[in-house]
Structures are given as structure tokens and as C-alpha cells.
Coordinates of C-alpha atoms and ligand atoms in Angstrom, one line a residue:
X8 CA 49.6 182.2 12.0
X9 CA 53.0 183.7 13.2
X10 CA 53.2 185.5 16.5
X11 CA 53.6 188.7 14.7
X12 CA 50.3 188.1 12.8
X13 CA 48.5 187.1 15.9
X14 CA 49.5 190.3 17.5
X15 CA 48.3 192.3 14.6
X16 CA 45.0 190.6 14.6
X17 CA 44.7 191.2 18.3
X18 CA 45.5 194.9 18.0
X19 CA 42.8 195.1 15.1
X20 CA 40.2 193.4 17.3
X21 CA 40.9 195.8 20.1
X22 CA 40.7 198.8 17.9
X23 CA 37.4 197.6 16.5
X24 CA 36.0 197.0 20.0
X25 CA 37.1 200.6 21.0
X26 CA 35.4 202.1 17.9
X27 CA 32.2 200.2 18.5
X28 CA 32.2 201.2 22.1
X29 CA 32.3 204.8 21.1
X30 CA 29.5 204.3 18.6
X31 CA 27.4 202.5 21.3
X32 CA 28.1 205.4 23.8
X33 CA 27.0 208.0 21.1
X34 CA 23.8 206.0 20.3
X35 CA 23.0 205.4 24.0
X36 CA 23.3 209.2 24.6
X37 CA 20.9 210.0 21.8
X38 CA 18.4 207.3 22.8
X39 CA 18.5 208.6 26.4
X40 CA 18.0 212.2 25.2
X41 CA 15.0 211.3 23.0
X42 CA 12.3 211.1 25.8
X43 CA 9.4 212.9 24.2
X44 CA 6.4 210.9 23.1
X45 CA 4.0 212.6 20.7
X46 CA 2.3 212.5 17.3
X47 CA 4.9 212.7 14.4
X48 CA 4.2 214.3 11.0
X49 CA 6.1 212.4 8.4
X50 CA 6.4 213.3 4.7
X51 CA 7.6 210.9 2.1
X52 CA 8.3 212.6 -1.1
X53 CA 10.7 212.5 -4.2
X54 CA 10.4 210.9 -7.6
X55 CA 11.4 207.3 -6.6
X56 CA 9.1 204.4 -6.1
X57 CA 8.1 203.4 -2.6
X58 CA 6.2 206.5 -1.1
X59 CA 2.8 205.0 -0.8
X60 CA 4.2 201.6 0.1
X61 CA 5.9 203.1 3.1
X62 CA 2.7 205.0 4.0
X63 CA 0.8 201.8 4.0
X64 CA 3.6 199.9 5.8
X65 CA 3.2 202.4 8.6
X66 CA -0.5 201.9 8.7
X67 CA 0.0 198.2 8.9
X68 CA 2.5 198.7 11.7
X69 CA 0.0 200.8 13.6
X70 CA -2.8 198.3 13.2
X71 CA -0.6 195.5 14.3
X72 CA -0.2 197.2 17.6
X73 CA -3.9 197.6 18.0
X74 CA -3.9 201.3 17.0
X75 CA -6.6 203.0 15.0
X76 CA -5.5 204.1 11.6
X77 CA -7.4 205.8 8.8
X78 CA -6.4 206.3 5.1
X79 CA -7.4 209.1 2.7
X80 CA -6.4 208.5 -0.9
X81 CA -6.2 211.7 -3.1
X82 CA -6.1 211.2 -6.9
X83 CA -6.3 207.4 -7.2
X84 CA -10.0 206.9 -7.4
X85 CA -10.8 204.1 -9.9
X86 CA -7.6 202.4 -9.2
X87 CA -7.7 198.8 -7.7
X88 CA -5.5 198.9 -4.6
X89 CA -4.2 195.8 -2.8
X90 CA -3.5 197.6 0.5
X91 CA -7.1 199.0 0.5
X92 CA -8.5 195.5 -0.2
X93 CA -6.6 194.1 2.8
X94 CA -6.8 196.9 5.3
X95 CA -10.6 197.4 4.8
X96 CA -11.0 193.8 5.8
X97 CA -9.5 194.6 9.3
X98 CA -11.6 197.7 9.7
X99 CA -9.3 200.6 8.6
X100 CA -11.6 203.3 7.2
X101 CA -10.7 204.6 3.8
X102 CA -11.8 207.8 2.0
X103 CA -11.1 207.7 -1.7
X104 CA -11.2 210.6 -4.1
X105 CA -13.9 209.6 -6.7
X106 CA -12.1 210.8 -9.8
X107 CA -9.3 209.1 -11.6
X108 CA -5.8 210.5 -12.3
X109 CA -6.1 214.4 -12.8
X110 CA -4.3 214.3 -16.1
X111 CA -7.0 211.8 -17.3
X112 CA -10.1 213.8 -16.1
X113 CA -8.7 217.2 -17.4
X114 CA -11.5 218.9 -15.7
X115 CA -10.3 221.4 -13.2
X116 CA -13.8 222.2 -11.7
X117 CA -14.7 218.5 -11.3
X118 CA -11.3 217.7 -9.8
X119 CA -11.6 220.7 -7.2
X120 CA -15.0 219.6 -6.2
X121 CA -13.7 216.0 -5.8
X122 CA -10.8 217.3 -3.8
X123 CA -13.1 219.2 -1.4
X124 CA -15.2 216.1 -1.0
X125 CA -12.1 214.2 0.0
X126 CA -10.5 216.9 2.2
X127 CA -13.7 217.4 4.4
X128 CA -13.5 213.8 6.0
X129 CA -9.7 214.1 6.1
X130 CA -10.1 217.3 8.2
X131 CA -12.5 215.4 10.5
X132 CA -10.0 212.6 11.0
X133 CA -7.3 215.2 11.8
X134 CA -9.6 216.4 14.6
X135 CA -10.6 213.0 16.0
X136 CA -8.5 212.0 19.0
X137 CA -9.6 208.4 18.7
X138 CA -7.5 208.1 15.4
X139 CA -3.9 207.3 16.1
X140 CA -2.5 207.5 12.6
X141 CA -3.8 209.2 9.4
X142 CA -2.3 208.5 6.0
X143 CA -2.9 211.3 3.5
X144 CA -1.7 209.4 0.3
X145 CA -0.9 211.7 -2.6
X146 CA -1.9 214.8 -0.8
X147 CA 1.0 216.8 -2.1
X148 CA -0.7 217.1 -5.6
X149 CA -3.7 218.7 -4.2
X150 CA -1.6 221.6 -2.8
X151 CA 0.6 221.8 -5.8
X152 CA -2.4 222.1 -8.3
X153 CA -4.0 224.6 -5.9
X154 CA -7.0 222.4 -5.5
X155 CA -6.5 222.7 -1.8
X156 CA -5.6 225.8 0.1
X157 CA -2.3 225.4 1.8
X158 CA -3.4 227.3 4.9
X159 CA -6.3 224.8 5.5
X160 CA -3.9 221.9 5.3
X161 CA -1.4 223.5 7.7
X162 CA -4.0 224.5 10.2
X163 CA -5.5 221.1 10.3
X164 CA -2.1 219.5 10.8
X165 CA -1.1 221.9 13.5
X166 CA -4.3 221.6 15.4
X167 CA -4.6 217.8 15.3
X168 CA -4.6 215.8 18.6
X169 CA -1.1 215.8 20.2
X170 CA -0.6 212.1 20.0
X171 CA -1.9 211.6 16.4
X172 CA 0.7 210.6 13.7
X173 CA 0.2 211.7 10.1
X174 CA 1.9 210.4 7.0
X175 CA 1.8 212.5 3.9
X176 CA 3.0 211.0 0.5
X177 CA 3.5 212.4 -3.0
X178 CA 6.0 214.1 -5.2
X179 CA 6.9 217.8 -5.0
X180 CA 5.8 218.4 -1.4
X181 CA 5.2 222.1 -0.6
X182 CA 8.0 223.7 1.4
X183 CA 5.8 224.8 4.2
X184 CA 4.6 221.3 4.9
X185 CA 8.2 220.1 4.8
X186 CA 9.1 222.8 7.3
X187 CA 6.3 221.8 9.6
X188 CA 7.0 218.0 9.4
X189 CA 9.1 216.2 12.0
X190 CA 10.3 213.5 9.7
X191 CA 10.9 213.9 6.0
X192 CA 12.2 211.3 3.6
X193 CA 13.0 211.9 -0.1
X194 CA 12.8 208.7 -2.2
X195 CA 15.2 209.1 -5.0
X196 CA 14.7 207.1 -8.3
X197 CA 17.8 205.3 -9.4
X198 CA 15.9 203.2 -12.0
X199 CA 12.4 202.0 -12.6
X200 CA 11.2 198.9 -14.4
X201 CA 8.6 201.0 -16.2
X202 CA 11.4 202.6 -18.1
X203 CA 12.4 199.3 -19.4
X204 CA 8.9 198.6 -20.7
X205 CA 7.5 196.7 -17.6
X206 CA 3.9 197.6 -17.0
X207 CA 2.4 198.4 -13.5
X208 CA 1.3 195.0 -12.0
X209 CA -1.3 194.1 -9.4
X210 CA 0.3 192.8 -6.3
X211 CA 3.5 194.7 -6.9
X212 CA 2.8 198.3 -8.1
X213 CA -0.7 198.6 -6.7
Ligands
LIG315 P1 4.3 202.9 -4.7 O1 2.9 203.1 -4.7 O2 4.8 201.8 -5.6 O3 5.0 203.0 -3.3 P2 5.0 205.7 -5.1 O4 3.8 206.0 -4.2 O5 6.4 206.1 -4.7 O6 4.9 204.2 -5.6 P3 3.7 207.4 -7.1 O7 4.5 208.6 -7.5 O8 2.6 207.5 -6.2 O9 4.8 206.3 -6.6 O10 3.4 206.7 -8.5 C1 2.4 205.7 -8.4 C2 2.7 204.6 -9.6 O11 3.8 205.1 -10.4 C3 3.1 203.2 -9.1 O12 2.5 202.2 -9.8 C4 4.6 203.3 -9.2 O13 5.1 202.0 -9.5 C5 4.9 204.2 -10.4 N1 6.1 204.9 -10.3 C6 6.6 205.3 -9.1 N2 7.8 205.9 -9.3 C7 8.1 205.8 -10.6 C8 9.2 206.1 -11.5 N3 10.3 206.7 -11.0 N4 9.1 205.9 -12.8 C9 8.0 205.3 -13.3 N5 6.9 204.9 -12.6 C10 7.0 205.2 -11.2
LIG316 MG1 2.1 207.0 -4.3

């Protein structure tokens, strides 16, 4: 390397170091400002794959820290579920809606009754200070189909114990829930194997 090249490399390295220092200062300032510790309401919505996976990932994370987590599964009744099989073994309570997919049952009355049966224990969990994290998987559809009154959901979420985290998953989340939430992620679909003829497989899709 010529002296000139060495000089240029040194200037580049110094500039990089200065930029990183600024980034570090900004991050440190934000970390220092984030001092509050309280229950977070997180919504994972959108059309892409990964919403329930992320919800169960958060449950696993909580359990791994010795926290108490509980899961309520709306819609997916008869569905075999790998996470359920595992998490129940380590004592995570599950409430599962006892109908299949709504577009399979095509019985509004029956679905509404099943929704009510599922929501009542969910409401209890949202009032139980011993539970650190509640996953409400696929809750969004209950509100979208008007099976569940939006105000009831909002009230239960607002009145929950201050330290309790809640994760809500599902497509088309109601605006009012998104507004109430602290953290909202929208999973976008770029492509999905199903569109190329790959079926849903145990151990990967459920
Ligand atoms: P996962 O449970 O894999 O995290 P998800 O919760 O984001 O997926 P849902 O909308 O609940 O997705 O749909 C459940 C099922 O539909 C899963 O088996 C998933 O693989 C499949 N699925 C999810 N997104 C898509 C998509 N964009 N196109 C086709 N199938 C999808
Ligand atoms: Mg899902």
C-alpha cells in the first residue's frame, strides 16, 4: 500500500469511528431515557407468516425466565399445535376454542357461543395478577366478525394488572386495539410456500 492509500484508509477508519460514536451516543441516550417498567400490550398483525410463531416465541421467552404465561387460542380448535404440545408439558395453561376454522363451521350462532366460552377464561386471565404474560392468539378475527364486543376487549386490556404483558395476534386488527397497544408489528407477506403448492406441514407451519 502506498503512503497515500494508507492515509486514505486511516481517514476512512476515523470517519467510521466518529459515525459509530454518534450512533452509540444516540442509542445510549435512548436507553437512559427508557426507565419505565410495566406490562406491554403488543399486537402482531398483517398478512405475512410469523404472527403466532412470534407470540409463542414470547411465551417461551417468559417461561424461560420463570414467568407465568397463559395462552388462549381463538379459532384453531381441532388443530394439532406443536407449541401447545410442548408448552403444556411445562405447565402453561391453554384455553382452546372448541370449534374449527370459522369458514369451515359456517354456523354463526355456534361460533359466537364458542367465542364467548373462550373469552370468559381470557377475561379472567387478564384480571389475574399472578399471570405475567397472556397470549391471545387469533383474537383479531373475533372482533372483526363481531363475535366479541370491542368494548369488552378494550376494557379487559385497560384494566389488566399493571405489570402484565399481552400479545395479540391475527390479521386485520381493529384500529382501536392498535391505538391502545404499545408495540405493533405488521408482518408483510413477500412470498409463501403455500402459493407454490407446498402444504402446511407439522413441525413447521403448526
Ligand atoms: P404462523 O402460525 O406460521 O406464525 P401466522 O400466525 O402468521 O403463521 P395465520 O394468519 O395465523 O399466520 O395463518 C395460519 C396458517 O396459515 C399457517 O399454517 C401459516 O403457514 C399459513 N399462512 C400464514 N401466512 C400465509 C400466507 N401469506 N399465505 C398462505 N398461507 C399463510
Ligand atoms: Mg396465526
